[in-house]
mmCIF file with all atom_site columns, C-alpha atoms in Angstrom:
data_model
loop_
_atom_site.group_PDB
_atom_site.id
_atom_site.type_symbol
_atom_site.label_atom_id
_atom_site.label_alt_id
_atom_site.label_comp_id
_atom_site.label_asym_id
_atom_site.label_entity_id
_atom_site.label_seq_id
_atom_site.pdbx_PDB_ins_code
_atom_site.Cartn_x
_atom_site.Cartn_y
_atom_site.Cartn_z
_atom_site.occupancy
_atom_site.B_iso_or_equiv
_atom_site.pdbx_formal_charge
_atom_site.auth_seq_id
_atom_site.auth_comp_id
_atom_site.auth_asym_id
_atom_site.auth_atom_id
_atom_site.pdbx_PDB_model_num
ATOM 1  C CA . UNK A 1 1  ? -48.002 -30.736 4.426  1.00 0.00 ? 1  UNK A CA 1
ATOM 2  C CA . UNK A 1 2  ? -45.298 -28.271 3.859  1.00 0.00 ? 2  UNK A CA 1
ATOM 3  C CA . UNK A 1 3  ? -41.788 -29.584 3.506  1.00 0.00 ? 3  UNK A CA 1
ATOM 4  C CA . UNK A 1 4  ? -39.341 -29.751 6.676  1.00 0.00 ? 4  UNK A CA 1
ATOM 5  C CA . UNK A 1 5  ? -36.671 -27.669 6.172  1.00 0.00 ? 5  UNK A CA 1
ATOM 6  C CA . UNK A 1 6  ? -33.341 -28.374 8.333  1.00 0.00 ? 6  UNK A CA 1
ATOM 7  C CA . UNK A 1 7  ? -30.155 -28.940 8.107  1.00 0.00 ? 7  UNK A CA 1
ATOM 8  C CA . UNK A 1 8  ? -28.358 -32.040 7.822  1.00 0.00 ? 8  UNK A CA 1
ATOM 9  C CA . UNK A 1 9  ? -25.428 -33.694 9.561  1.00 0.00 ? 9  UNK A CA 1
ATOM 10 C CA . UNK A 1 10 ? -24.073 -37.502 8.265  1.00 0.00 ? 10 UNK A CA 1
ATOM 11 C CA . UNK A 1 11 ? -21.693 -39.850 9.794  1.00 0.00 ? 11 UNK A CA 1
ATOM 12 C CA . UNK A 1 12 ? -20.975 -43.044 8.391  1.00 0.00 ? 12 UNK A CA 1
ATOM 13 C CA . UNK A 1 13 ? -20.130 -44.590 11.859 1.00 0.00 ? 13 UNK A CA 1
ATOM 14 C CA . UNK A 1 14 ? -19.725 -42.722 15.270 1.00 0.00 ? 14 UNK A CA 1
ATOM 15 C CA . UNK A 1 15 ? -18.384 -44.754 17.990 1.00 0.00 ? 15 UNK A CA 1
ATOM 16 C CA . UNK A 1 16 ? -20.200 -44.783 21.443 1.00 0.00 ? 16 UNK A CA 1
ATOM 17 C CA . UNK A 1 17 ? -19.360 -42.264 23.825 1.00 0.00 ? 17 UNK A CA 1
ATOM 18 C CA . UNK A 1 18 ? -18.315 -39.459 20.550 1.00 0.00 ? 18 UNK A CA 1
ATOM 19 C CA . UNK A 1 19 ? -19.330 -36.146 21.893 1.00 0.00 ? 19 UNK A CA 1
ATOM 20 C CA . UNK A 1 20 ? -20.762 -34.073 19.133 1.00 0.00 ? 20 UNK A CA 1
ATOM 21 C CA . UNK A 1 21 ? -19.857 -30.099 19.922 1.00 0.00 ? 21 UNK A CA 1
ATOM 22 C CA . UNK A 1 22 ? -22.102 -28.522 18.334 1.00 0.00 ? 22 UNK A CA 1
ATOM 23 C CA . UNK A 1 23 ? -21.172 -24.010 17.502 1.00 0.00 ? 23 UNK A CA 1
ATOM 24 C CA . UNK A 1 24 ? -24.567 -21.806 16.679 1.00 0.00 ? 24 UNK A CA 1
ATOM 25 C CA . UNK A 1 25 ? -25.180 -18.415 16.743 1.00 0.00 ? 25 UNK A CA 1
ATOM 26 C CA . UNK A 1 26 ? -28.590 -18.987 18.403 1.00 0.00 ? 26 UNK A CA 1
ATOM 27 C CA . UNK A 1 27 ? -31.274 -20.773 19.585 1.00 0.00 ? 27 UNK A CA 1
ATOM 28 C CA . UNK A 1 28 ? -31.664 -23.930 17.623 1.00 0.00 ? 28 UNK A CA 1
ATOM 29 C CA . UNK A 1 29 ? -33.352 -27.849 17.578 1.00 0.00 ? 29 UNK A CA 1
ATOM 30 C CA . UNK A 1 30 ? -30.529 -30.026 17.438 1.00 0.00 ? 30 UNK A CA 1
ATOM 31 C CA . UNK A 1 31 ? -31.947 -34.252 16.588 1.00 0.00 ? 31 UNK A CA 1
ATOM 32 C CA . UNK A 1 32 ? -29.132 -36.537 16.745 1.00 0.00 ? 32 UNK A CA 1
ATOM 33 C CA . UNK A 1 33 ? -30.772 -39.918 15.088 1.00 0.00 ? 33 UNK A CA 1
ATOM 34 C CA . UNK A 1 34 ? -30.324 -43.145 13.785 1.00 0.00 ? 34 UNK A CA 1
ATOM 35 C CA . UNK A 1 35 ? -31.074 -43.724 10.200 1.00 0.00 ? 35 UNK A CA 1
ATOM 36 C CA . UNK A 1 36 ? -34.439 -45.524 10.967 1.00 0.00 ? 36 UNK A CA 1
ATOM 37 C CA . UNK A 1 37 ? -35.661 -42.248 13.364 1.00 0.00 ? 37 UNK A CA 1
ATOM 38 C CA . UNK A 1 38 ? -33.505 -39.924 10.443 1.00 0.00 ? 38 UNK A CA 1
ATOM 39 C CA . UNK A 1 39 ? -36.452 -41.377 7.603  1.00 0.00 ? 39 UNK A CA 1
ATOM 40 C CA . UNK A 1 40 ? -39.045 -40.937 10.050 1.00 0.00 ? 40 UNK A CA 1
ATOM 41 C CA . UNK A 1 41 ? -38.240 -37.153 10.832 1.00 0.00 ? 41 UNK A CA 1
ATOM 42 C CA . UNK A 1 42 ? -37.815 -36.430 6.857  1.00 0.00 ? 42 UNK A CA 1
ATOM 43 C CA . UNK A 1 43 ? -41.565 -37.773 6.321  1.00 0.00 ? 43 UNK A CA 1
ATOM 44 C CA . UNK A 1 44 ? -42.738 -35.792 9.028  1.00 0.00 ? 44 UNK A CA 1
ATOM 45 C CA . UNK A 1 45 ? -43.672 -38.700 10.856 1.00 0.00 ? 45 UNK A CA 1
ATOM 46 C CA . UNK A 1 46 ? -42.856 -39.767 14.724 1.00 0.00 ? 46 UNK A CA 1
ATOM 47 C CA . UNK A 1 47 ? -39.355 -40.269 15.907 1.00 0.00 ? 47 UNK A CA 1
ATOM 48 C CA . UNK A 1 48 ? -36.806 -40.453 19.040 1.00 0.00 ? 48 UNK A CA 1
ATOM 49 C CA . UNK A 1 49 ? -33.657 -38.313 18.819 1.00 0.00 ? 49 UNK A CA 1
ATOM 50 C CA . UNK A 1 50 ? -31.118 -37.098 21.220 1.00 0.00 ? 50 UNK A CA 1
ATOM 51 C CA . UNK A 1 51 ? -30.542 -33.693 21.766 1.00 0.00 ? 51 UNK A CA 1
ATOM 52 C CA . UNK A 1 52 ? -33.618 -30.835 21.907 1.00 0.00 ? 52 UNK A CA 1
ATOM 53 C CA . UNK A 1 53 ? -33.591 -27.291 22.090 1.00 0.00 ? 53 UNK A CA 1
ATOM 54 C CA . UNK A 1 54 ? -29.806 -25.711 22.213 1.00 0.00 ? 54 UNK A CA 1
ATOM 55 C CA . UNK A 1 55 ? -30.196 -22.124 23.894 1.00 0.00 ? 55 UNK A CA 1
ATOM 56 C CA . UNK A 1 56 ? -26.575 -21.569 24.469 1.00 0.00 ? 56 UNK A CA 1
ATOM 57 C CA . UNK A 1 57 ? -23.358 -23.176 22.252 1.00 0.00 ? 57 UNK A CA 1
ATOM 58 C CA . UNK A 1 58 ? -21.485 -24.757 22.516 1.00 0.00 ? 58 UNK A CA 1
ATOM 59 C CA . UNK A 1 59 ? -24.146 -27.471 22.983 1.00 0.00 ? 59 UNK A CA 1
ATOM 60 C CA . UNK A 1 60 ? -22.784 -31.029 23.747 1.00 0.00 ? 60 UNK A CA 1
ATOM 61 C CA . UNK A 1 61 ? -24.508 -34.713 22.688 1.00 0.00 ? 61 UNK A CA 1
ATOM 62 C CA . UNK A 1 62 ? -23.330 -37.725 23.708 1.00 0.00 ? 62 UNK A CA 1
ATOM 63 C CA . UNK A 1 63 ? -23.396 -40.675 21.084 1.00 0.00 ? 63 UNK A CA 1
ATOM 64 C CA . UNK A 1 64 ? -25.643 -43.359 22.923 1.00 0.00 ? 64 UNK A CA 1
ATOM 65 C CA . UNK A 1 65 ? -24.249 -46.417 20.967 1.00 0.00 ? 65 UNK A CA 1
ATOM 66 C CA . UNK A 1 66 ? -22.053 -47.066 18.250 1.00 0.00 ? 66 UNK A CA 1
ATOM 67 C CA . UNK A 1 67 ? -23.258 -46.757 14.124 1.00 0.00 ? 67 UNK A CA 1
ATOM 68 C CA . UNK A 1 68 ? -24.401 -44.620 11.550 1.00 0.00 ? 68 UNK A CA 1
ATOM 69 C CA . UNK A 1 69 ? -25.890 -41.099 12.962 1.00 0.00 ? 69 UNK A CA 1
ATOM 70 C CA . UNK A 1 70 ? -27.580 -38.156 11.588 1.00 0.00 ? 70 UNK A CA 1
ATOM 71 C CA . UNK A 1 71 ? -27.857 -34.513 13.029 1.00 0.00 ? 71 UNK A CA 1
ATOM 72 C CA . UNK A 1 72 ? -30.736 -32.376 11.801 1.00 0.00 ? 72 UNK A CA 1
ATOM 73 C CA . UNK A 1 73 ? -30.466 -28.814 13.166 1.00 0.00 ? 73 UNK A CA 1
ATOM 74 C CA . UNK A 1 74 ? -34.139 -27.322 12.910 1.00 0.00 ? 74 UNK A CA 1
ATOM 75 C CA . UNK A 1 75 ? -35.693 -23.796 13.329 1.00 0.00 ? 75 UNK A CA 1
ATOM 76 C CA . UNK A 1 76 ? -39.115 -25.336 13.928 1.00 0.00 ? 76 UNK A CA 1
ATOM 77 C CA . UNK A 1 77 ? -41.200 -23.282 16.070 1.00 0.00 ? 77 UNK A CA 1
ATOM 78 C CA . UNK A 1 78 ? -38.919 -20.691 16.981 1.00 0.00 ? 78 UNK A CA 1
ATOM 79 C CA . UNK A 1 79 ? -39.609 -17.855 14.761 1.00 0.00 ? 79 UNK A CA 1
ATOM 80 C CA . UNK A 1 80 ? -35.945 -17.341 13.633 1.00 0.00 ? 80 UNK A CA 1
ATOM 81 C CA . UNK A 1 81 ? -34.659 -17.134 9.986  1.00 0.00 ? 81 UNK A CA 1
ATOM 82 C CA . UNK A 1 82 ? -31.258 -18.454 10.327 1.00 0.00 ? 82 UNK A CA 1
ATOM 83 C CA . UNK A 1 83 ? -28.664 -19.577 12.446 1.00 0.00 ? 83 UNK A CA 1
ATOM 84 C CA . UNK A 1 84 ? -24.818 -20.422 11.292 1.00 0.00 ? 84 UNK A CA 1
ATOM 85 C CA . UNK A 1 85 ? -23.195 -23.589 12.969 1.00 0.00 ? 85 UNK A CA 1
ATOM 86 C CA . UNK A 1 86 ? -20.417 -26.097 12.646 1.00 0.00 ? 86 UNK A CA 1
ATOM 87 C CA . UNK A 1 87 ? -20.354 -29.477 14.077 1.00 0.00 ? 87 UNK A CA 1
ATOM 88 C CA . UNK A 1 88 ? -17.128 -31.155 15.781 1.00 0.00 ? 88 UNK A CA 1
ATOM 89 C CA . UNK A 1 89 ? -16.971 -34.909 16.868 1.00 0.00 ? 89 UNK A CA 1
ATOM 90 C CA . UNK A 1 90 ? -14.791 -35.591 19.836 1.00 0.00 ? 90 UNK A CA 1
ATOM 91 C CA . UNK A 1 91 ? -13.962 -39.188 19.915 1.00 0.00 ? 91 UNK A CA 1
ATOM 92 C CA . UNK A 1 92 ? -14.508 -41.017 23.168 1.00 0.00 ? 92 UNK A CA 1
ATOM 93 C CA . UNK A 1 93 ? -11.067 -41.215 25.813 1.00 0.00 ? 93 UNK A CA 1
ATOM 94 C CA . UNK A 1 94 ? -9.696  -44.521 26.027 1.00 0.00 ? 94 UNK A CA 1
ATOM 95 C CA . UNK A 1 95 ? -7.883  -45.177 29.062 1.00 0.00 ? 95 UNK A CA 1
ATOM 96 C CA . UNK A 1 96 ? -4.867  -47.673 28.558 1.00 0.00 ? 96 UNK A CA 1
ATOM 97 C CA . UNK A 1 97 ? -3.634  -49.377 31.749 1.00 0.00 ? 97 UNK A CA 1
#
């Protein structure tokens, strides 16, 4: 099995409802996962992210609860060499009465 090659994103603790804003200069698989799913993905074995295939940037996911998270940004099957990005967390609005 050849070795996975991606890019990796780490956050100690997100809170829920972060939006992660995510800047590339093309086409790109972006897997937003907790640590448990994170292992799985490195060992090539099965695992749930959010995200999927970002076409067009900037490319928004929403944090689905709060923790540690990982973003892996992947080329897998789409035949391109490269792709620069950067990776901004928007914390979630808290409304105050």
């Amino acid at each position: 099995m050849s070795e996975k090659s991606f890019v990796e994103y780490a956050w100690d603790f997100l809170e829920r409802g972060s939006v992660l804003v995510v800047t590339l200069s093309g086409p790109a698989n972006l897997r937003l996962m907790d640590p448990e799913n994170f292992a799985a993905y490195q060992d090539g074995e099965q695992h749930k992210f959010h995200g999927g295939l970002a076409r067009r940037a900037p490319y928004r996911i929403k944090v689905p609860h709060s923790g540690p998270w990982y973003l892996a940004i992947d080329l897998d099957g789409l035949g391109a060499r490269g792709v620069r990005h950067s990776v901004d967390v928007q914390e979630p609005v808290k409304f105050e009465p």
